[in-house]
Short mmCIF file of C-alpha atoms in Angstrom, two decimals:
data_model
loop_
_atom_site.label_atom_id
_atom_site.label_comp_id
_atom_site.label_asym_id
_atom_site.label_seq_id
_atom_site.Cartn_x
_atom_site.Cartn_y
_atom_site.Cartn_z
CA UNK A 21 232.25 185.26 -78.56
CA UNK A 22 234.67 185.33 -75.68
CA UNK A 23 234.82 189.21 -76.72
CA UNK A 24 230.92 189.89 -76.41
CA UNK A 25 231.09 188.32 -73.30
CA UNK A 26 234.06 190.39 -72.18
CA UNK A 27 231.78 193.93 -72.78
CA UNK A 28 228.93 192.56 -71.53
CA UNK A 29 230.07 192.19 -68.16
CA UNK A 30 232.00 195.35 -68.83
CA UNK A 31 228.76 196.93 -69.16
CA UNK A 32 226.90 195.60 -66.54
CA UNK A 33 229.83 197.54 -64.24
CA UNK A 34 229.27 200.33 -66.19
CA UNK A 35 225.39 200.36 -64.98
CA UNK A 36 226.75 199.54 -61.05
CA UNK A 37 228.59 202.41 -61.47
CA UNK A 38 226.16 204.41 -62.98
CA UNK A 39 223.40 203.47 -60.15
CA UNK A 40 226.30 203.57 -57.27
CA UNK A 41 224.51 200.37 -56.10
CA UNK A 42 226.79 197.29 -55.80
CA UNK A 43 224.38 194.22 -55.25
CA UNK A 44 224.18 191.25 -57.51
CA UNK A 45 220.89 192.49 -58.80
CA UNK A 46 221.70 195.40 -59.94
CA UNK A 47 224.99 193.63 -61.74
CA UNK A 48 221.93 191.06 -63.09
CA UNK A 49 219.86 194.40 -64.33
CA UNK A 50 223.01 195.95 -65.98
CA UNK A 51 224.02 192.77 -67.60
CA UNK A 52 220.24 192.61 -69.35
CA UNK A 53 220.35 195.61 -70.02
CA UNK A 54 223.90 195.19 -71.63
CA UNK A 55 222.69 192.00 -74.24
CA UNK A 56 220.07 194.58 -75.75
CA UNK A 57 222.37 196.90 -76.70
CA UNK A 58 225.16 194.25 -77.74
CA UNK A 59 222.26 192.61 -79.68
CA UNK A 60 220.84 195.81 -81.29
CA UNK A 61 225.02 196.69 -82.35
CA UNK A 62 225.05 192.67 -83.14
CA UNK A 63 226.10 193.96 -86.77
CA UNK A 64 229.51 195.50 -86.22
CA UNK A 65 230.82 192.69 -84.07
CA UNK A 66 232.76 189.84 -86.27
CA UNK A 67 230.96 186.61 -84.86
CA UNK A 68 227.62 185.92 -84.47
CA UNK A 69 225.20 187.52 -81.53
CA UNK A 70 226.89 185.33 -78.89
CA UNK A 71 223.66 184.09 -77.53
CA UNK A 72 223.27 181.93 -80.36
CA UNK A 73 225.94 180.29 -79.69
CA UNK A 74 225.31 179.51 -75.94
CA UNK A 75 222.07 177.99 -76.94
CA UNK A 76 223.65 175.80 -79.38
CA UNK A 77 225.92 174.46 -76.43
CA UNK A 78 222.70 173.39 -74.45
CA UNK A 79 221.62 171.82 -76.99
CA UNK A 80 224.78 169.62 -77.64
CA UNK A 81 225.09 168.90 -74.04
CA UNK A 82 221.11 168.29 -74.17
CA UNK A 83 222.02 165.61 -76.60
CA UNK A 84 224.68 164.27 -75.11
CA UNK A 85 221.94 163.36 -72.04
CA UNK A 86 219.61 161.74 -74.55
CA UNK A 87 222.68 159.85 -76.55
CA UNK A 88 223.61 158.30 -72.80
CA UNK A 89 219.71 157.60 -71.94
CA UNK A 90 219.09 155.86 -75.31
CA UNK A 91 222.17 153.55 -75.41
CA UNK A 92 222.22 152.51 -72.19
CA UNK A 93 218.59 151.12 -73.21
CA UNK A 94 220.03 149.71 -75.47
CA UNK A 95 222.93 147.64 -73.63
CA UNK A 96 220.16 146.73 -71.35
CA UNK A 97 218.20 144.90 -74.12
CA UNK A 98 221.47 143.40 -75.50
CA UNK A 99 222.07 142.35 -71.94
CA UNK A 100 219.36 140.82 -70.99
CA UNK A 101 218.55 138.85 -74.56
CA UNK A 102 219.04 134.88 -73.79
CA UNK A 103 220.33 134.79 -77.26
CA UNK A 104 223.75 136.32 -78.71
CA UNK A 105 223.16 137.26 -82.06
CA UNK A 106 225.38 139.74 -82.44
CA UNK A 107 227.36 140.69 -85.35
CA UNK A 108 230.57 143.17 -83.98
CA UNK A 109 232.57 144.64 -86.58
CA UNK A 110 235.28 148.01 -87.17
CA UNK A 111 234.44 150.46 -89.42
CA UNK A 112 236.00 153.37 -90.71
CA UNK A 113 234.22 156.60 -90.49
CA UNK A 114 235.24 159.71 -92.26
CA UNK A 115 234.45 163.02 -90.63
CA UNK A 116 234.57 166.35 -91.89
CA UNK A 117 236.00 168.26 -88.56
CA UNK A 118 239.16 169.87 -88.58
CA UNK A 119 239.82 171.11 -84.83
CA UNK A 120 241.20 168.76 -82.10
CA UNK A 121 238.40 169.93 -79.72
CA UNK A 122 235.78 169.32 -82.11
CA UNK A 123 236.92 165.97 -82.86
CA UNK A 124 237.01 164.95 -78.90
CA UNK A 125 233.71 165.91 -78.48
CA UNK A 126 232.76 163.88 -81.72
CA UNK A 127 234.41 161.02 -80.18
CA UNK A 128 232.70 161.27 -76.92
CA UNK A 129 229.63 161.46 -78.17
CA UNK A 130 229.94 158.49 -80.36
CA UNK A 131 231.00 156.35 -77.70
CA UNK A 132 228.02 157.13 -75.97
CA UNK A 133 225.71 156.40 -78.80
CA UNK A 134 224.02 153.32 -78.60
CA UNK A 135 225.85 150.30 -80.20
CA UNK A 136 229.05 152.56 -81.05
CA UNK A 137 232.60 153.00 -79.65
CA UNK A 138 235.55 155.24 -80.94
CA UNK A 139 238.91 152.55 -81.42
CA UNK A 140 240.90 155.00 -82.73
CA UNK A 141 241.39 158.33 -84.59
CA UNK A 142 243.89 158.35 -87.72
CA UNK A 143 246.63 160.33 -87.53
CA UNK A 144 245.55 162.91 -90.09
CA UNK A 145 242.58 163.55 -88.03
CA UNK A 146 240.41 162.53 -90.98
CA UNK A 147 239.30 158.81 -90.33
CA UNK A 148 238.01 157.80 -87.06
CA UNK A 149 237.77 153.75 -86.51
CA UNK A 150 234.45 153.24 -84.74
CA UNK A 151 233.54 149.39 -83.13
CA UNK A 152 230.57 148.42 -83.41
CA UNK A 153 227.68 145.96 -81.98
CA UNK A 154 226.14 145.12 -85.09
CA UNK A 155 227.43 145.52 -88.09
CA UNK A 156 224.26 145.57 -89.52
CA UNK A 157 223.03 148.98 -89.07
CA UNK A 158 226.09 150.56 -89.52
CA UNK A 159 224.35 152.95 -92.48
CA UNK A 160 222.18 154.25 -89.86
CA UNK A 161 224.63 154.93 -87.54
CA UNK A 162 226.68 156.85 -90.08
CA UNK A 163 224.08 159.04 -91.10
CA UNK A 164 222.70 159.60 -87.44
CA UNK A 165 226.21 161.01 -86.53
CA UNK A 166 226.32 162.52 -89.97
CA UNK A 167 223.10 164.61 -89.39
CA UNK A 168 223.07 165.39 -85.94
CA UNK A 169 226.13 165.14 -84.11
CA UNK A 170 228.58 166.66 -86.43
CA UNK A 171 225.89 169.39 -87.39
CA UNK A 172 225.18 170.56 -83.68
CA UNK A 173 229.43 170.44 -83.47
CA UNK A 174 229.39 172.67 -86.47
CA UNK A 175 226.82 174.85 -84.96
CA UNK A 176 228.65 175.56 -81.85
CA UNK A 177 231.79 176.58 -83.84
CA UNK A 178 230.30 178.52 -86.67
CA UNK B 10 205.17 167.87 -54.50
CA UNK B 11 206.63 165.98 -51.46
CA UNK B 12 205.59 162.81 -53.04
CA UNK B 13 206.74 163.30 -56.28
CA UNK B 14 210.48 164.24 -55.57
CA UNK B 15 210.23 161.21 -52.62
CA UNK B 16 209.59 159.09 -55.85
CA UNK B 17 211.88 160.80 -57.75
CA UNK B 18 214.81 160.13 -55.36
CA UNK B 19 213.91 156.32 -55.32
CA UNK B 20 213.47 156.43 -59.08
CA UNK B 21 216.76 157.49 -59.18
CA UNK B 22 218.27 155.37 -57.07
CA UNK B 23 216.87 151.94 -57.54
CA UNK B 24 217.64 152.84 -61.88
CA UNK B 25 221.25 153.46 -61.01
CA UNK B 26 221.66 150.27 -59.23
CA UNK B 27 220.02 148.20 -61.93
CA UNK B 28 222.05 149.94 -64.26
CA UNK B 29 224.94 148.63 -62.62
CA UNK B 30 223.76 145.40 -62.49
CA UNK B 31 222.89 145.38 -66.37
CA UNK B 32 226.47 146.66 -66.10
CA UNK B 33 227.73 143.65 -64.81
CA UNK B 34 226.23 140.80 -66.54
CA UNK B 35 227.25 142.26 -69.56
CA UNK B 36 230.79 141.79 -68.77
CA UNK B 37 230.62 138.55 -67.40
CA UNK B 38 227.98 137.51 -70.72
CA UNK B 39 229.78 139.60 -73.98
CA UNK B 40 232.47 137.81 -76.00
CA UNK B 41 235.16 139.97 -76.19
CA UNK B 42 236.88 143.01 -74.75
CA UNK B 43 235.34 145.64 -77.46
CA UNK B 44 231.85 144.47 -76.57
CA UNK B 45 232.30 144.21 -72.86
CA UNK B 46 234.24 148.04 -73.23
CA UNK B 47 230.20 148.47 -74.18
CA UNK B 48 228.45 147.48 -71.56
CA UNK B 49 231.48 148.51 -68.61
CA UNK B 50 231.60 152.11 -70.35
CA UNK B 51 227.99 153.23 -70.91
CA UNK B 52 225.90 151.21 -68.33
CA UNK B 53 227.92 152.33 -65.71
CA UNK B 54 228.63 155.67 -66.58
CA UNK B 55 224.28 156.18 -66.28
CA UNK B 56 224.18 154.27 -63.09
CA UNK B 57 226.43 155.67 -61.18
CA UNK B 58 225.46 159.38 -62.43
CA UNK B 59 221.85 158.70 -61.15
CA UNK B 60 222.69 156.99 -57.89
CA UNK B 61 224.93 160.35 -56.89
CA UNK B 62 221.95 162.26 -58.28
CA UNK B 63 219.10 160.82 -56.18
CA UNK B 64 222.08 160.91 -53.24
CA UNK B 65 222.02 164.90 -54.37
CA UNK B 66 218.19 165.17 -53.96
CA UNK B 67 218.15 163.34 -50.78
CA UNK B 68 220.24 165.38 -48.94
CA UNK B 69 218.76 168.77 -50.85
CA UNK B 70 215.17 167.75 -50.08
CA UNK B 71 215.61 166.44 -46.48
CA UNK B 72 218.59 168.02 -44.98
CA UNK B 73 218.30 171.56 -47.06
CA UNK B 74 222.17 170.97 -47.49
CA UNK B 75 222.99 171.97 -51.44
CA UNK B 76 225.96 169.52 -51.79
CA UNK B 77 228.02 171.01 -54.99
CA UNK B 78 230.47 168.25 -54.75
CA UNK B 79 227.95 165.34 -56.23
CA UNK B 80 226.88 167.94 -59.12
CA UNK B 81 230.55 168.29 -59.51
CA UNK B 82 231.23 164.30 -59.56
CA UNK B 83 228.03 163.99 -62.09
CA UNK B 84 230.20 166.44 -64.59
CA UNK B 85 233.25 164.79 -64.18
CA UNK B 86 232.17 161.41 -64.18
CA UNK B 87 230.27 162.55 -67.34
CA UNK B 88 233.62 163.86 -69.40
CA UNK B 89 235.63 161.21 -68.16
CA UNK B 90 234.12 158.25 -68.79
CA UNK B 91 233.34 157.96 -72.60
CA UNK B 92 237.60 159.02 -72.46
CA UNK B 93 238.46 156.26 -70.49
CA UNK B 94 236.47 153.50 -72.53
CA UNK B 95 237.75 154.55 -75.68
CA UNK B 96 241.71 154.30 -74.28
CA UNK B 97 241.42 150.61 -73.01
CA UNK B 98 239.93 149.80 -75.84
CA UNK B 99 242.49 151.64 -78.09
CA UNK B 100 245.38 150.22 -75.84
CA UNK B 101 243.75 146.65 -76.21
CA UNK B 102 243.54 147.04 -79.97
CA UNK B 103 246.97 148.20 -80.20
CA UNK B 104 248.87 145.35 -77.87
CA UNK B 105 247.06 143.02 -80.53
CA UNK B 106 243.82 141.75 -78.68
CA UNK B 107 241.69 139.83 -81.07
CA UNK B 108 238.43 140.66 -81.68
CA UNK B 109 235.64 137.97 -81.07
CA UNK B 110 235.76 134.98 -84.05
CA UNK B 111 232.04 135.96 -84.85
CA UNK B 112 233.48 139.47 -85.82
CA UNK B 113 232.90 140.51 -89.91
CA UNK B 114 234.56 143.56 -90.43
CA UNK B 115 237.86 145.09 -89.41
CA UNK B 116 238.81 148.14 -91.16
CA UNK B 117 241.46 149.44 -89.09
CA UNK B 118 243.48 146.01 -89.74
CA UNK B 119 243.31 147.01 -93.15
CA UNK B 120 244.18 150.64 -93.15
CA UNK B 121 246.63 149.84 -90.78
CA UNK B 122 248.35 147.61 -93.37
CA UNK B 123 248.23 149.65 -95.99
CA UNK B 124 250.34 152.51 -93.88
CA UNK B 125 252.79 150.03 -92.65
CA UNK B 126 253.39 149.12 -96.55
CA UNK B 127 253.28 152.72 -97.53
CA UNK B 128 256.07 153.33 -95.25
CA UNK B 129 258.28 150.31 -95.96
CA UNK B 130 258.00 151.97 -99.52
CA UNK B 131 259.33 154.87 -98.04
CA UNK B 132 262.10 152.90 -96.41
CA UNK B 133 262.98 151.02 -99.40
CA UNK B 134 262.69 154.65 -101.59
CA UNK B 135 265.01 155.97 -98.79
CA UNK B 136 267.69 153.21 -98.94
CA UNK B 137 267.81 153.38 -102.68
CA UNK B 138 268.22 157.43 -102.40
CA UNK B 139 271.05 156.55 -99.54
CA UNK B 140 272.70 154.04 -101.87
CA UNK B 141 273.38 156.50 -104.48
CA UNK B 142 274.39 159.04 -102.51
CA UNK B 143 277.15 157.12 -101.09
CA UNK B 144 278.18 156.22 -104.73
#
């Protein structure tokens, strides 16, 4: 990815030069220009048409936003309930992810889910230890970070 | 359009400062450490991110003054603080807080037993290996 982004700018120079005209828009016109013809050569490159990718990356950090805004809705219930009927428990949640960056952001976005927050990750990198506010739901959290969270993680890095 | 980001900016602020008031009560009203690391970390991660940015739109929207530092504070203060609730409540866990008494499940404890037995196996396999070399 790092790659396509390398020749894109490359070729957005390569259209400065061309037009002998060195203003930001004519850097924003060669750079355009540049995705259409990395996208129509999108077949010899290794990785996928980079674009992809950087869409996938607004849309985890998109969902990160909505993670925050929904649990902090629900601390505020929690909060202001007269009654404490709260069950809190540990449990142990197995994820799939292999790199250390992928498992951060995992983590992060767990804590911010409502109801969830990482303790601690094992030291195979295979078990993370998740507290949460009621035990009771904990099959819905697991398959809410099952479905979305480690999917759009997997989406940025495929 | 005045109107609406006028109402915007005091949207934003008022939310941020009852956020950190929900912050608040939850850790004086939560049980125990884990579930106060709740309310501290996510409550007041929202609230301060909006107050800085309705501060941002103020000064945009009155002043014409593009302030990159508060975007710049809302990014950090976004990475930063899921990180920081997850260490103190790792570093409680570890220098053996105890979780409230109303608590039902605890599967760290256990894993964490079964590794410390694993490895006094290991020990004990170790000594005997030890033993025989030396005879």
């Amino acid at each position: 990815m790092a790659f396509q982004i390398l020749l894109n700018i490359a070729l957005a120079f390569l259209w400065m030069f061309i037009k002998v005209s060195y203003d930001p828009v004519s850097f924003i016109r060669g750079y355009l220009f540049g995705l259409l013809i990395i996208f129509v050569l999108r077949r010899f490159f290794h990785s996928r048409f980079y674009l992809y990718r950087v869409w996938s990356m607004i849309s985890l950090v998109l969902l990160f936003f909505k993670e925050l805004v929904l649990s902090n809705w629900s601390v505020v219930k929690l909060v202001i309930r007269p009654k404490l009927n709260i069950r809190p428990g540990i449990f142990a949640y197995e994820t799939n992810l292999t790199e250390d960056w992928q498992i951060t952001i995992l983590s992060n976005l767990i804590t911010l889910t409502p109801g969830t927050l990482v303790l601690d990750v094992s030291d195979d990198n295979k078990t993370l230890y998740i507290h949460t506010i009621d035990i009771d739901d904990v099959d819905d959290a697991v398959s809410s970070i099952k479905n979305s969270f480690e999917k759009a993680i997997m989406e940025v890095s495929r | 359009m005045n109107a609406i980001i006028e109402f915007l900016i005091g949207f934003f602020i008022l939310v941020g400062a009852l956020l950190s008031l929900v912050a608040a009560f939850g850790v004086i009203r939560l049980p125990d450490v884990y579930t106060r690391n709740h309310a501290a970390s996510k409550s007041a991660t929202l609230g301060v991110m909006c107050i800085l940015l309705g501060a941002f739109l103020y000064f945009y929207h009155l002043e014409g003054h593009f302030n990159s530092r508060l975007i710049l504070g809302f990014v950090f203060l976004f990475m930063t603080s899921p990180v920081a609730g997850h260490l103190i409540s790792r570093a409680a866990y570890h220098s053996g807080v105890p979780l409230w008494n109303k608590s039902v499940r605890d599967d760290l404890k256990r894993d964490m037993k079964k590794a410390s037995a694993g490895n006094k196996d290991d020990l004990k396999k170790n000594n005997k290996k030890k033993a025989l070399v030396s005879k």
